[in-house]
């Protein structure tokens, strides 16, 4: 499971670059938006929680077990 499975950009959070010349401005913009807008924080937080509840550790273990079984057969 990768970030793109857990975060729906601008719906349940932000997917932002971690390298590049302009990342500081982009990160600052998003952080400022979150600190300035309570409704945005609540909306992203609620959506993110729903996604997180659908992706439990047990689910990952079962997916990994199935992957290993498929590879070893």
PQR file of N, CA, C, O and H, with PARSE charges and radii, in Angstrom:
ATOM      1  N   UNK A   1       0.846  -1.165   0.000 -0.4000 1.5000
ATOM      2  CA  UNK A   1       0.000   0.000   0.000 -0.0000 2.0000
ATOM      3  C   UNK A   1       0.900   1.241   0.000  0.5500 1.7000
ATOM      4  O   UNK A   1       1.800   1.367   0.831 -0.5500 1.4000
ATOM      5  N   UNK A   2       0.652   2.124  -0.914 -0.4000 1.5000
ATOM      6  CA  UNK A   2       1.444   3.333  -0.990 -0.0000 2.0000
ATOM      7  C   UNK A   2       0.646   4.564  -0.594  0.5500 1.7000
ATOM      8  O   UNK A   2      -0.550   4.487  -0.314 -0.5500 1.4000
ATOM      9  H   UNK A   2      -0.079   2.022  -1.589  0.4000 1.0000
ATOM     10  N   UNK A   3       1.324   5.689  -0.577 -0.4000 1.5000
ATOM     11  CA  UNK A   3       0.686   6.939  -0.191 -0.0000 2.0000
ATOM     12  C   UNK A   3      -0.531   7.234  -1.044  0.5500 1.7000
ATOM     13  O   UNK A   3      -1.541   7.720  -0.535 -0.5500 1.4000
ATOM     14  H   UNK A   3       2.295   5.752  -0.805  0.4000 1.0000
ATOM     15  N   UNK A   4      -0.449   6.945  -2.345 -0.4000 1.5000
ATOM     16  CA  UNK A   4      -1.577   7.257  -3.221 -0.0000 2.0000
ATOM     17  C   UNK A   4      -2.812   6.421  -2.913  0.5500 1.7000
ATOM     18  O   UNK A   4      -3.918   6.789  -3.311 -0.5500 1.4000
ATOM     19  H   UNK A   4       0.372   6.550  -2.758  0.4000 1.0000
ATOM     20  N   UNK A   5      -2.647   5.313  -2.216 -0.4000 1.5000
ATOM     21  CA  UNK A   5      -3.798   4.519  -1.792 -0.0000 2.0000
ATOM     22  C   UNK A   5      -4.408   5.066  -0.514  0.5500 1.7000
ATOM     23  O   UNK A   5      -5.600   4.880  -0.266 -0.5500 1.4000
ATOM     24  H   UNK A   5      -1.749   5.014  -1.893  0.4000 1.0000
ATOM     25  N   UNK A   6      -3.617   5.730   0.286 -0.4000 1.5000
ATOM     26  CA  UNK A   6      -4.076   6.212   1.587 -0.0000 2.0000
ATOM     27  C   UNK A   6      -4.482   7.676   1.580  0.5500 1.7000
ATOM     28  O   UNK A   6      -5.277   8.103   2.418 -0.5500 1.4000
ATOM     29  H   UNK A   6      -2.649   5.882   0.084  0.4000 1.0000
ATOM     30  N   UNK A   7      -3.949   8.443   0.652 -0.4000 1.5000
ATOM     31  CA  UNK A   7      -4.248   9.869   0.614 -0.0000 2.0000
ATOM     32  C   UNK A   7      -4.814  10.220  -0.758  0.5500 1.7000
ATOM     33  O   UNK A   7      -4.157  10.053  -1.786 -0.5500 1.4000
ATOM     34  H   UNK A   7      -3.304   8.096  -0.028  0.4000 1.0000
ATOM     35  N   UNK A   8      -6.044  10.708  -0.744 -0.4000 1.5000
ATOM     36  CA  UNK A   8      -6.672  11.226  -1.955 -0.0000 2.0000
ATOM     37  C   UNK A   8      -6.395  12.726  -1.945  0.5500 1.7000
ATOM     38  O   UNK A   8      -7.008  13.473  -1.182 -0.5500 1.4000
ATOM     39  H   UNK A   8      -6.578  10.843   0.091  0.4000 1.0000
ATOM     40  N   UNK A   9      -5.470  13.160  -2.794 -0.4000 1.5000
ATOM     41  CA  UNK A   9      -4.968  14.532  -2.775 -0.0000 2.0000
ATOM     42  C   UNK A   9      -6.106  15.548  -2.732  0.5500 1.7000
ATOM     43  O   UNK A   9      -7.006  15.541  -3.571 -0.5500 1.4000
ATOM     44  H   UNK A   9      -4.972  12.554  -3.414  0.4000 1.0000
ATOM     45  N   UNK A  10      -6.037  16.409  -1.740 -0.4000 1.5000
ATOM     46  CA  UNK A  10      -6.973  17.492  -1.482 -0.0000 2.0000
ATOM     47  C   UNK A  10      -8.371  17.023  -1.066  0.5500 1.7000
ATOM     48  O   UNK A  10      -9.279  17.838  -0.906 -0.5500 1.4000
ATOM     49  H   UNK A  10      -5.306  16.415  -1.058  0.4000 1.0000
ATOM     50  N   UNK A  11      -8.538  15.712  -0.892 -0.4000 1.5000
ATOM     51  CA  UNK A  11      -9.803  15.181  -0.380 -0.0000 2.0000
ATOM     52  C   UNK A  11      -9.620  14.621   1.030  0.5500 1.7000
ATOM     53  O   UNK A  11     -10.454  14.841   1.907 -0.5500 1.4000
ATOM     54  H   UNK A  11      -7.800  15.050  -1.022  0.4000 1.0000
ATOM     55  N   UNK A  12      -8.521  13.896   1.237 -0.4000 1.5000
ATOM     56  CA  UNK A  12      -8.252  13.321   2.558 -0.0000 2.0000
ATOM     57  C   UNK A  12      -6.881  13.739   3.080  0.5500 1.7000
ATOM     58  O   UNK A  12      -6.437  13.263   4.126 -0.5500 1.4000
ATOM     59  H   UNK A  12      -7.843  13.717   0.524  0.4000 1.0000
ATOM     60  N   UNK A  13      -6.228  14.608   2.368 -0.4000 1.5000
ATOM     61  CA  UNK A  13      -4.911  15.084   2.755 -0.0000 2.0000
ATOM     62  C   UNK A  13      -4.200  15.669   1.556  0.5500 1.7000
ATOM     63  O   UNK A  13      -4.824  15.990   0.545 -0.5500 1.4000
ATOM     64  H   UNK A  13      -6.588  14.995   1.519  0.4000 1.0000
ATOM     65  N   UNK A  14      -2.916  15.805   1.670 -0.4000 1.5000
ATOM     66  CA  UNK A  14      -2.104  16.340   0.573 -0.0000 2.0000
ATOM     67  C   UNK A  14      -0.987  15.366   0.233  0.5500 1.7000
ATOM     68  O   UNK A  14      -0.356  14.792   1.121 -0.5500 1.4000
ATOM     69  H   UNK A  14      -2.409  15.545   2.491  0.4000 1.0000
ATOM     70  N   UNK A  15      -0.753  15.188  -1.039 -0.4000 1.5000
ATOM     71  CA  UNK A  15       0.410  14.448  -1.525 -0.0000 2.0000
ATOM     72  C   UNK A  15       1.340  15.496  -2.110  0.5500 1.7000
ATOM     73  O   UNK A  15       1.060  16.082  -3.155 -0.5500 1.4000
ATOM     74  H   UNK A  15      -1.265  15.654  -1.760  0.4000 1.0000
ATOM     75  N   UNK A  16       2.446  15.723  -1.424 -0.4000 1.5000
ATOM     76  CA  UNK A  16       3.368  16.789  -1.810 -0.0000 2.0000
ATOM     77  C   UNK A  16       4.741  16.225  -2.131  0.5500 1.7000
ATOM     78  O   UNK A  16       5.146  15.204  -1.576 -0.5500 1.4000
ATOM     79  H   UNK A  16       2.674  15.247  -0.574  0.4000 1.0000
ATOM     80  N   UNK A  17       5.456  16.893  -3.030 -0.4000 1.5000
ATOM     81  CA  UNK A  17       6.808  16.436  -3.358 -0.0000 2.0000
ATOM     82  C   UNK A  17       7.748  16.648  -2.172  0.5500 1.7000
ATOM     83  O   UNK A  17       7.530  17.519  -1.329 -0.5500 1.4000
ATOM     84  H   UNK A  17       5.127  17.722  -3.482  0.4000 1.0000
ATOM     85  N   UNK A  18       8.779  15.842  -2.134 -0.4000 1.5000
ATOM     86  CA  UNK A  18       9.769  15.972  -1.063 -0.0000 2.0000
ATOM     87  C   UNK A  18      11.117  16.451  -1.580  0.5500 1.7000
ATOM     88  O   UNK A  18      12.039  16.680  -0.798 -0.5500 1.4000
ATOM     89  H   UNK A  18       8.956  15.135  -2.819  0.4000 1.0000
ATOM     90  N   UNK A  19      11.234  16.602  -2.880 -0.4000 1.5000
ATOM     91  CA  UNK A  19      12.456  17.154  -3.468 -0.0000 2.0000
ATOM     92  C   UNK A  19      12.070  18.188  -4.524  0.5500 1.7000
ATOM     93  O   UNK A  19      10.987  18.135  -5.105 -0.5500 1.4000
ATOM     94  H   UNK A  19      10.485  16.416  -3.516  0.4000 1.0000
ATOM     95  N   UNK A  20      12.964  19.105  -4.750 -0.4000 1.5000
ATOM     96  CA  UNK A  20      12.737  20.118  -5.774 -0.0000 2.0000
ATOM     97  C   UNK A  20      13.014  21.508  -5.241  0.5500 1.7000
ATOM     98  O   UNK A  20      13.123  21.729  -4.035 -0.5500 1.4000
ATOM     99  H   UNK A  20      13.845  19.147  -4.278  0.4000 1.0000
ATOM    100  N   UNK A  21      13.123  22.434  -6.172 -0.4000 1.5000
ATOM    101  CA  UNK A  21      13.488  23.803  -5.810 -0.0000 2.0000
ATOM    102  C   UNK A  21      12.350  24.585  -5.166  0.5500 1.7000
ATOM    103  O   UNK A  21      12.603  25.530  -4.418 -0.5500 1.4000
ATOM    104  H   UNK A  21      13.034  22.254  -7.152  0.4000 1.0000
ATOM    105  N   UNK A  22      11.101  24.213  -5.440 -0.4000 1.5000
ATOM    106  CA  UNK A  22       9.971  25.016  -4.965 -0.0000 2.0000
ATOM    107  C   UNK A  22       9.164  24.332  -3.868  0.5500 1.7000
ATOM    108  O   UNK A  22       8.070  24.788  -3.536 -0.5500 1.4000
ATOM    109  H   UNK A  22      10.895  23.446  -6.047  0.4000 1.0000
ATOM    110  N   UNK A  23       9.684  23.250  -3.303 -0.4000 1.5000
ATOM    111  CA  UNK A  23       8.871  22.523  -2.327 -0.0000 2.0000
ATOM    112  C   UNK A  23       8.614  23.317  -1.056  0.5500 1.7000
ATOM    113  O   UNK A  23       7.558  23.165  -0.442 -0.5500 1.4000
ATOM    114  H   UNK A  23      10.573  22.880  -3.573  0.4000 1.0000
ATOM    115  N   UNK A  24       9.543  24.151  -0.655 -0.4000 1.5000
ATOM    116  CA  UNK A  24       9.349  24.913   0.583 -0.0000 2.0000
ATOM    117  C   UNK A  24       8.118  25.802   0.481  0.5500 1.7000
ATOM    118  O   UNK A  24       7.327  25.877   1.421 -0.5500 1.4000
ATOM    119  H   UNK A  24      10.401  24.275  -1.154  0.4000 1.0000
ATOM    120  N   UNK A  25       7.953  26.467  -0.642 -0.4000 1.5000
ATOM    121  CA  UNK A  25       6.794  27.340  -0.826 -0.0000 2.0000
ATOM    122  C   UNK A  25       5.503  26.534  -0.850  0.5500 1.7000
ATOM    123  O   UNK A  25       4.505  26.940  -0.256 -0.5500 1.4000
ATOM    124  H   UNK A  25       8.596  26.406  -1.405  0.4000 1.0000
ATOM    125  N   UNK A  26       5.519  25.400  -1.529 -0.4000 1.5000
ATOM    126  CA  UNK A  26       4.330  24.564  -1.617 -0.0000 2.0000
ATOM    127  C   UNK A  26       3.941  24.018  -0.249  0.5500 1.7000
ATOM    128  O   UNK A  26       2.770  24.058   0.128 -0.5500 1.4000
ATOM    129  H   UNK A  26       6.330  25.070  -2.012  0.4000 1.0000
ATOM    130  N   UNK A  27       4.921  23.509   0.493 -0.4000 1.5000
ATOM    131  CA  UNK A  27       4.644  22.990   1.837 -0.0000 2.0000
ATOM    132  C   UNK A  27       4.127  24.110   2.742  0.5500 1.7000
ATOM    133  O   UNK A  27       3.172  23.908   3.492 -0.5500 1.4000
ATOM    134  H   UNK A  27       5.873  23.477   0.187  0.4000 1.0000
ATOM    135  N   UNK A  28       4.743  25.270   2.677 -0.4000 1.5000
ATOM    136  CA  UNK A  28       4.310  26.394   3.502 -0.0000 2.0000
ATOM    137  C   UNK A  28       2.874  26.800   3.163  0.5500 1.7000
ATOM    138  O   UNK A  28       2.077  27.098   4.053 -0.5500 1.4000
ATOM    139  H   UNK A  28       5.519  25.434   2.068  0.4000 1.0000
ATOM    140  N   UNK A  29       2.559  26.808   1.884 -0.4000 1.5000
ATOM    141  CA  UNK A  29       1.206  27.147   1.450 -0.0000 2.0000
ATOM    142  C   UNK A  29       0.177  26.183   2.032  0.5500 1.7000
ATOM    143  O   UNK A  29      -0.865  26.604   2.534 -0.5500 1.4000
ATOM    144  H   UNK A  29       3.206  26.566   1.161  0.4000 1.0000
ATOM    145  N   UNK A  30       0.477  24.885   1.960 -0.4000 1.5000
ATOM    146  CA  UNK A  30      -0.461  23.879   2.471 -0.0000 2.0000
ATOM    147  C   UNK A  30      -0.573  23.938   3.993  0.5500 1.7000
ATOM    148  O   UNK A  30      -1.670  23.814   4.539 -0.5500 1.4000
ATOM    149  H   UNK A  30       1.324  24.543   1.553  0.4000 1.0000
ATOM    150  N   UNK A  31       0.539  24.123   4.671 -0.4000 1.5000
ATOM    151  CA  UNK A  31       0.515  24.218   6.131 -0.0000 2.0000
ATOM    152  C   UNK A  31      -0.276  25.448   6.562  0.5500 1.7000
ATOM    153  O   UNK A  31      -1.081  25.377   7.491 -0.5500 1.4000
ATOM    154  H   UNK A  31       1.430  24.223   4.227  0.4000 1.0000
ATOM    155  N   UNK A  32      -0.052  26.567   5.896 -0.4000 1.5000
ATOM    156  CA  UNK A  32      -0.802  27.778   6.215 -0.0000 2.0000
ATOM    157  C   UNK A  32      -2.292  27.589   5.975  0.5500 1.7000
ATOM    158  O   UNK A  32      -3.110  28.052   6.771 -0.5500 1.4000
ATOM    159  H   UNK A  32       0.602  26.625   5.141  0.4000 1.0000
ATOM    160  N   UNK A  33      -2.651  26.919   4.894 -0.4000 1.5000
ATOM    161  CA  UNK A  33      -4.066  26.661   4.614 -0.0000 2.0000
ATOM    162  C   UNK A  33      -4.689  25.847   5.743  0.5500 1.7000
ATOM    163  O   UNK A  33      -5.813  26.118   6.165 -0.5500 1.4000
ATOM    164  H   UNK A  33      -1.987  26.543   4.248  0.4000 1.0000
ATOM    165  N   UNK A  34      -3.959  24.856   6.227 -0.4000 1.5000
ATOM    166  CA  UNK A  34      -4.477  24.024   7.320 -0.0000 2.0000
ATOM    167  C   UNK A  34      -4.578  24.792   8.632  0.5500 1.7000
ATOM    168  O   UNK A  34      -5.542  24.617   9.377 -0.5500 1.4000
ATOM    169  H   UNK A  34      -3.045  24.636   5.884  0.4000 1.0000
ATOM    170  N   UNK A  35      -3.602  25.634   8.920 -0.4000 1.5000
ATOM    171  CA  UNK A  35      -3.654  26.377  10.177 -0.0000 2.0000
ATOM    172  C   UNK A  35      -4.715  27.465  10.141  0.5500 1.7000
ATOM    173  O   UNK A  35      -5.259  27.832  11.182 -0.5500 1.4000
ATOM    174  H   UNK A  35      -2.819  25.775   8.315  0.4000 1.0000
ATOM    175  N   UNK A  36      -5.016  27.983   8.961 -0.4000 1.5000
ATOM    176  CA  UNK A  36      -5.973  29.078   8.833 -0.0000 2.0000
ATOM    177  C   UNK A  36      -7.424  28.636   8.662  0.5500 1.7000
ATOM    178  O   UNK A  36      -8.333  29.446   8.843 -0.5500 1.4000
ATOM    179  H   UNK A  36      -4.574  27.685   8.114  0.4000 1.0000
ATOM    180  N   UNK A  37      -7.662  27.373   8.318 -0.4000 1.5000
ATOM    181  CA  UNK A  37      -9.006  26.944   7.931 -0.0000 2.0000
ATOM    182  C   UNK A  37      -9.447  25.712   8.723  0.5500 1.7000
ATOM    183  O   UNK A  37      -9.103  24.580   8.381 -0.5500 1.4000
ATOM    184  H   UNK A  37      -6.923  26.715   8.170  0.4000 1.0000
ATOM    185  N   UNK A  38     -10.206  25.950   9.776 -0.4000 1.5000
ATOM    186  CA  UNK A  38     -10.668  24.854  10.635 -0.0000 2.0000
ATOM    187  C   UNK A  38     -11.544  23.870   9.859  0.5500 1.7000
ATOM    188  O   UNK A  38     -11.424  22.659  10.050 -0.5500 1.4000
ATOM    189  H   UNK A  38     -10.485  26.869  10.055  0.4000 1.0000
ATOM    190  N   UNK A  39     -12.413  24.366   8.996 -0.4000 1.5000
ATOM    191  CA  UNK A  39     -13.296  23.488   8.215 -0.0000 2.0000
ATOM    192  C   UNK A  39     -12.482  22.568   7.300  0.5500 1.7000
ATOM    193  O   UNK A  39     -12.824  21.398   7.131 -0.5500 1.4000
ATOM    194  H   UNK A  39     -12.511  25.349   8.841  0.4000 1.0000
ATOM    195  N   UNK A  40     -11.410  23.096   6.714 -0.4000 1.5000
ATOM    196  CA  UNK A  40     -10.528  22.280   5.868 -0.0000 2.0000
ATOM    197  C   UNK A  40      -9.875  21.186   6.692  0.5500 1.7000
ATOM    198  O   UNK A  40      -9.844  20.029   6.274 -0.5500 1.4000
ATOM    199  H   UNK A  40     -11.132  24.047   6.851  0.4000 1.0000
ATOM    200  N   UNK A  41      -9.348  21.542   7.870 -0.4000 1.5000
ATOM    201  CA  UNK A  41      -8.732  20.537   8.752 -0.0000 2.0000
ATOM    202  C   UNK A  41      -9.731  19.441   9.098  0.5500 1.7000
ATOM    203  O   UNK A  41      -9.396  18.257   9.061 -0.5500 1.4000
ATOM    204  H   UNK A  41      -9.373  22.482   8.210  0.4000 1.0000
ATOM    205  N   UNK A  42     -10.939  19.828   9.430 -0.4000 1.5000
ATOM    206  CA  UNK A  42     -11.960  18.843   9.806 -0.0000 2.0000
ATOM    207  C   UNK A  42     -12.340  17.965   8.625  0.5500 1.7000
ATOM    208  O   UNK A  42     -12.483  16.752   8.778 -0.5500 1.4000
ATOM    209  H   UNK A  42     -11.211  20.790   9.460  0.4000 1.0000
ATOM    210  N   UNK A  43     -12.506  18.564   7.445 -0.4000 1.5000
ATOM    211  CA  UNK A  43     -12.883  17.790   6.257 -0.0000 2.0000
ATOM    212  C   UNK A  43     -11.802  16.785   5.886  0.5500 1.7000
ATOM    213  O   UNK A  43     -12.092  15.611   5.658 -0.5500 1.4000
ATOM    214  H   UNK A  43     -12.390  19.550   7.321  0.4000 1.0000
ATOM    215  N   UNK A  44     -10.553  17.247   5.825 -0.4000 1.5000
ATOM    216  CA  UNK A  44      -9.451  16.339   5.482 -0.0000 2.0000
ATOM    217  C   UNK A  44      -9.276  15.274   6.563  0.5500 1.7000
ATOM    218  O   UNK A  44      -9.039  14.105   6.260 -0.5500 1.4000
ATOM    219  H   UNK A  44     -10.318  18.201   6.011  0.4000 1.0000
ATOM    220  N   UNK A  45      -9.395  15.684   7.814 -0.4000 1.5000
ATOM    221  CA  UNK A  45      -9.237  14.733   8.911 -0.0000 2.0000
ATOM    222  C   UNK A  45     -10.303  13.655   8.908  0.5500 1.7000
ATOM    223  O   UNK A  45      -9.998  12.480   9.113 -0.5500 1.4000
ATOM    224  H   UNK A  45      -9.587  16.634   8.060  0.4000 1.0000
ATOM    225  N   UNK A  46     -11.544  14.041   8.678 -0.4000 1.5000
ATOM    226  CA  UNK A  46     -12.645  13.068   8.631 -0.0000 2.0000
ATOM    227  C   UNK A  46     -12.458  12.094   7.479  0.5500 1.7000
ATOM    228  O   UNK A  46     -12.611  10.884   7.648 -0.5500 1.4000
ATOM    229  H   UNK A  46     -11.791  14.995   8.512  0.4000 1.0000
ATOM    230  N   UNK A  47     -12.125  12.625   6.308 -0.4000 1.5000
ATOM    231  CA  UNK A  47     -11.920  11.767   5.137 -0.0000 2.0000
ATOM    232  C   UNK A  47     -10.714  10.852   5.345  0.5500 1.7000
ATOM    233  O   UNK A  47     -10.763   9.673   4.992 -0.5500 1.4000
ATOM    234  H   UNK A  47     -12.000  13.607   6.171  0.4000 1.0000
ATOM    235  N   UNK A  48      -9.644  11.381   5.909 -0.4000 1.5000
ATOM    236  CA  UNK A  48      -8.450  10.578   6.169 -0.0000 2.0000
ATOM    237  C   UNK A  48      -8.713   9.465   7.163  0.5500 1.7000
ATOM    238  O   UNK A  48      -8.210   8.352   7.009 -0.5500 1.4000
ATOM    239  H   UNK A  48      -9.605  12.339   6.196  0.4000 1.0000
ATOM    240  N   UNK A  49      -9.500   9.768   8.180 -0.4000 1.5000
ATOM    241  CA  UNK A  49      -9.833   8.745   9.174 -0.0000 2.0000
ATOM    242  C   UNK A  49     -10.619   7.602   8.544  0.5500 1.7000
ATOM    243  O   UNK A  49     -10.369   6.436   8.848 -0.5500 1.4000
ATOM    244  H   UNK A  49      -9.908  10.673   8.304  0.4000 1.0000
ATOM    245  N   UNK A  50     -11.562   7.925   7.673 -0.4000 1.5000
ATOM    246  CA  UNK A  50     -12.347   6.880   6.998 -0.0000 2.0000
ATOM    247  C   UNK A  50     -11.442   5.959   6.191  0.5500 1.7000
ATOM    248  O   UNK A  50     -11.610   4.740   6.208 -0.5500 1.4000
ATOM    249  H   UNK A  50     -11.766   8.872   7.426  0.4000 1.0000
ATOM    250  N   UNK A  51     -10.492   6.541   5.492 -0.4000 1.5000
ATOM    251  CA  UNK A  51      -9.557   5.731   4.700 -0.0000 2.0000
ATOM    252  C   UNK A  51      -8.691   4.886   5.622  0.5500 1.7000
ATOM    253  O   UNK A  51      -8.486   3.700   5.362 -0.5500 1.4000
ATOM    254  H   UNK A  51     -10.355   7.532   5.478  0.4000 1.0000
ATOM    255  N   UNK A  52      -8.182   5.478   6.691 -0.4000 1.5000
ATOM    256  CA  UNK A  52      -7.315   4.746   7.632 -0.0000 2.0000
ATOM    257  C   UNK A  52      -8.055   3.573   8.258  0.5500 1.7000
ATOM    258  O   UNK A  52      -7.466   2.514   8.471 -0.5500 1.4000
ATOM    259  H   UNK A  52      -8.349   6.441   6.902  0.4000 1.0000
ATOM    260  N   UNK A  53      -9.319   3.747   8.550 -0.4000 1.5000
ATOM    261  CA  UNK A  53     -10.097   2.668   9.161 -0.0000 2.0000
ATOM    262  C   UNK A  53     -10.296   1.498   8.196  0.5500 1.7000
ATOM    263  O   UNK A  53     -10.562   0.375   8.626 -0.5500 1.4000
ATOM    264  H   UNK A  53      -9.798   4.608   8.377  0.4000 1.0000
ATOM    265  N   UNK A  54     -10.170   1.757   6.911 -0.4000 1.5000
ATOM    266  CA  UNK A  54     -10.325   0.699   5.910 -0.0000 2.0000
ATOM    267  C   UNK A  54      -9.018  -0.040   5.644  0.5500 1.7000
ATOM    268  O   UNK A  54      -9.020  -1.053   4.945 -0.5500 1.4000
ATOM    269  H   UNK A  54      -9.954   2.669   6.562  0.4000 1.0000
ATOM    270  N   UNK A  55      -7.923   0.436   6.178 -0.4000 1.5000
ATOM    271  CA  UNK A  55      -6.600  -0.146   5.925 -0.0000 2.0000
ATOM    272  C   UNK A  55      -5.941  -0.504   7.246  0.5500 1.7000
ATOM    273  O   UNK A  55      -5.069   0.218   7.730 -0.5500 1.4000
ATOM    274  H   UNK A  55      -7.921   1.258   6.747  0.4000 1.0000
ATOM    275  N   UNK A  56      -6.354  -1.606   7.819 -0.4000 1.5000
ATOM    276  CA  UNK A  56      -5.802  -2.022   9.105 -0.0000 2.0000
ATOM    277  C   UNK A  56      -4.531  -2.846   8.909  0.5500 1.7000
ATOM    278  O   UNK A  56      -4.248  -3.325   7.811 -0.5500 1.4000
ATOM    279  H   UNK A  56      -7.063  -2.192   7.426  0.4000 1.0000
ATOM    280  N   UNK A  57      -3.782  -3.000   9.981 -0.4000 1.5000
ATOM    281  CA  UNK A  57      -2.567  -3.811   9.940 -0.0000 2.0000
ATOM    282  C   UNK A  57      -2.901  -5.256   9.580  0.5500 1.7000
ATOM    283  O   UNK A  57      -2.162  -5.900   8.836 -0.5500 1.4000
ATOM    284  H   UNK A  57      -4.012  -2.611  10.873  0.4000 1.0000
ATOM    285  N   UNK A  58      -4.004  -5.760  10.102 -0.4000 1.5000
ATOM    286  CA  UNK A  58      -4.418  -7.135   9.797 -0.0000 2.0000
ATOM    287  C   UNK A  58      -4.669  -7.287   8.309  0.5500 1.7000
ATOM    288  O   UNK A  58      -4.316  -8.313   7.728 -0.5500 1.4000
ATOM    289  H   UNK A  58      -4.605  -5.238  10.707  0.4000 1.0000
ATOM    290  N   UNK A  59      -5.270  -6.290   7.683 -0.4000 1.5000
ATOM    291  CA  UNK A  59      -5.487  -6.335   6.235 -0.0000 2.0000
ATOM    292  C   UNK A  59      -4.164  -6.457   5.486  0.5500 1.7000
ATOM    293  O   UNK A  59      -4.048  -7.244   4.547 -0.5500 1.4000
ATOM    294  H   UNK A  59      -5.556  -5.456   8.155  0.4000 1.0000
ATOM    295  N   UNK A  60      -3.169  -5.678   5.901 -0.4000 1.5000
ATOM    296  CA  UNK A  60      -1.866  -5.734   5.247 -0.0000 2.0000
ATOM    297  C   UNK A  60      -1.196  -7.093   5.436  0.5500 1.7000
ATOM    298  O   UNK A  60      -0.589  -7.625   4.507 -0.5500 1.4000
ATOM    299  H   UNK A  60      -3.263  -5.038   6.664  0.4000 1.0000
ATOM    300  N   UNK A  61      -1.308  -7.646   6.628 -0.4000 1.5000
ATOM    301  CA  UNK A  61      -0.740  -8.966   6.881 -0.0000 2.0000
ATOM    302  C   UNK A  61      -1.398  -9.992   5.963  0.5500 1.7000
ATOM    303  O   UNK A  61      -0.710 -10.818   5.364 -0.5500 1.4000
ATOM    304  H   UNK A  61      -1.801  -7.214   7.383  0.4000 1.0000
ATOM    305  N   UNK A  62      -2.707  -9.945   5.851 -0.4000 1.5000
ATOM    306  CA  UNK A  62      -3.421 -10.892   4.984 -0.0000 2.0000
ATOM    307  C   UNK A  62      -3.047 -10.708   3.518  0.5500 1.7000
ATOM    308  O   UNK A  62      -2.884 -11.687   2.790 -0.5500 1.4000
ATOM    309  H   UNK A  62      -3.265  -9.273   6.338  0.4000 1.0000
ATOM    310  N   UNK A  63      -2.910  -9.457   3.083 -0.4000 1.5000
ATOM    311  CA  UNK A  63      -2.496  -9.206   1.702 -0.0000 2.0000
ATOM    312  C   UNK A  63      -1.086  -9.731   1.449  0.5500 1.7000
ATOM    313  O   UNK A  63      -0.815 -10.315   0.399 -0.5500 1.4000
ATOM    314  H   UNK A  63      -3.042  -8.661   3.674  0.4000 1.0000
ATOM    315  N   UNK A  64      -0.198  -9.523   2.404 -0.4000 1.5000
ATOM    316  CA  UNK A  64       1.175  -9.992   2.265 -0.0000 2.0000
ATOM    317  C   UNK A  64       1.225 -11.515   2.268  0.5500 1.7000
ATOM    318  O   UNK A  64       1.967 -12.123   1.496 -0.5500 1.4000
ATOM    319  H   UNK A  64      -0.418  -9.048   3.256  0.4000 1.0000
ATOM    320  N   UNK A  65       0.440 -12.118   3.130 -0.4000 1.5000
ATOM    321  CA  UNK A  65       0.365 -13.584   3.185 -0.0000 2.0000
ATOM    322  C   UNK A  65      -0.109 -14.135   1.844  0.5500 1.7000
ATOM    323  O   UNK A  65       0.444 -15.113   1.340 -0.5500 1.4000
ATOM    324  H   UNK A  65      -0.163 -11.625   3.757  0.4000 1.0000
ATOM    325  N   UNK A  66      -1.131 -13.508   1.269 -0.4000 1.5000
ATOM    326  CA  UNK A  66      -1.641 -13.962  -0.029 -0.0000 2.0000
ATOM    327  C   UNK A  66      -0.575 -13.777  -1.110  0.5500 1.7000
ATOM    328  O   UNK A  66      -0.409 -14.651  -1.961 -0.5500 1.4000
ATOM    329  H   UNK A  66      -1.580 -12.714   1.678  0.4000 1.0000
ATOM    330  N   UNK A  67       0.133 -12.679  -1.091 -0.4000 1.5000
ATOM    331  CA  UNK A  67       1.198 -12.444  -2.051 -0.0000 2.0000
ATOM    332  C   UNK A  67       2.260 -13.521  -1.960  0.5500 1.7000
ATOM    333  O   UNK A  67       2.672 -14.082  -2.974 -0.5500 1.4000
ATOM    334  H   UNK A  67      -0.003 -11.970  -0.399  0.4000 1.0000
ATOM    335  N   UNK A  68       2.704 -13.810  -0.744 -0.4000 1.5000
ATOM    336  CA  UNK A  68       3.722 -14.848  -0.555 -0.0000 2.0000
ATOM    337  C   UNK A  68       3.221 -16.213  -1.021  0.5500 1.7000
ATOM    338  O   UNK A  68       3.953 -16.968  -1.661 -0.5500 1.4000
ATOM    339  H   UNK A  68       2.369 -13.353   0.081  0.4000 1.0000
ATOM    340  N   UNK A  69       1.975 -16.516  -0.694 -0.4000 1.5000
ATOM    341  CA  UNK A  69       1.398 -17.795  -1.122 -0.0000 2.0000
ATOM    342  C   UNK A  69       1.367 -17.893  -2.641  0.5500 1.7000
ATOM    343  O   UNK A  69       1.717 -18.926  -3.212 -0.5500 1.4000
ATOM    344  H   UNK A  69       1.381 -15.903  -0.173  0.4000 1.0000
ATOM    345  N   UNK A  70       0.945 -16.806  -3.297 -0.4000 1.5000
ATOM    346  CA  UNK A  70       0.884 -16.800  -4.757 -0.0000 2.0000
ATOM    347  C   UNK A  70       2.265 -16.957  -5.385  0.5500 1.7000
ATOM    348  O   UNK A  70       2.421 -17.645  -6.394 -0.5500 1.4000
ATOM    349  H   UNK A  70       0.660 -15.966  -2.834  0.4000 1.0000
ATOM    350  N   UNK A  71       3.253 -16.325  -4.791 -0.4000 1.5000
ATOM    351  CA  UNK A  71       4.620 -16.386  -5.334 -0.0000 2.0000
ATOM    352  C   UNK A  71       5.222 -17.778  -5.134  0.5500 1.7000
ATOM    353  O   UNK A  71       5.921 -18.291  -6.009 -0.5500 1.4000
ATOM    354  H   UNK A  71       3.126 -15.766  -3.971  0.4000 1.0000
ATOM    355  N   UNK A  72       4.950 -18.374  -3.998 -0.4000 1.5000
ATOM    356  CA  UNK A  72       5.563 -19.651  -3.669 -0.0000 2.0000
ATOM    357  C   UNK A  72       4.857 -20.847  -4.319  0.5500 1.7000
ATOM    358  O   UNK A  72       5.400 -21.952  -4.331 -0.5500 1.4000
ATOM    359  H   UNK A  72       4.383 -17.957  -3.288  0.4000 1.0000
ATOM    360  N   UNK A  73       3.697 -20.642  -4.837 -0.4000 1.5000
ATOM    361  CA  UNK A  73       2.984 -21.766  -5.477 -0.0000 2.0000
ATOM    362  C   UNK A  73       3.444 -22.013  -6.871  0.5500 1.7000
ATOM    363  O   UNK A  73       2.942 -22.919  -7.536 -0.5500 1.4000
ATOM    364  H   UNK A  73       3.256 -19.744  -4.826  0.4000 1.0000
TER
END
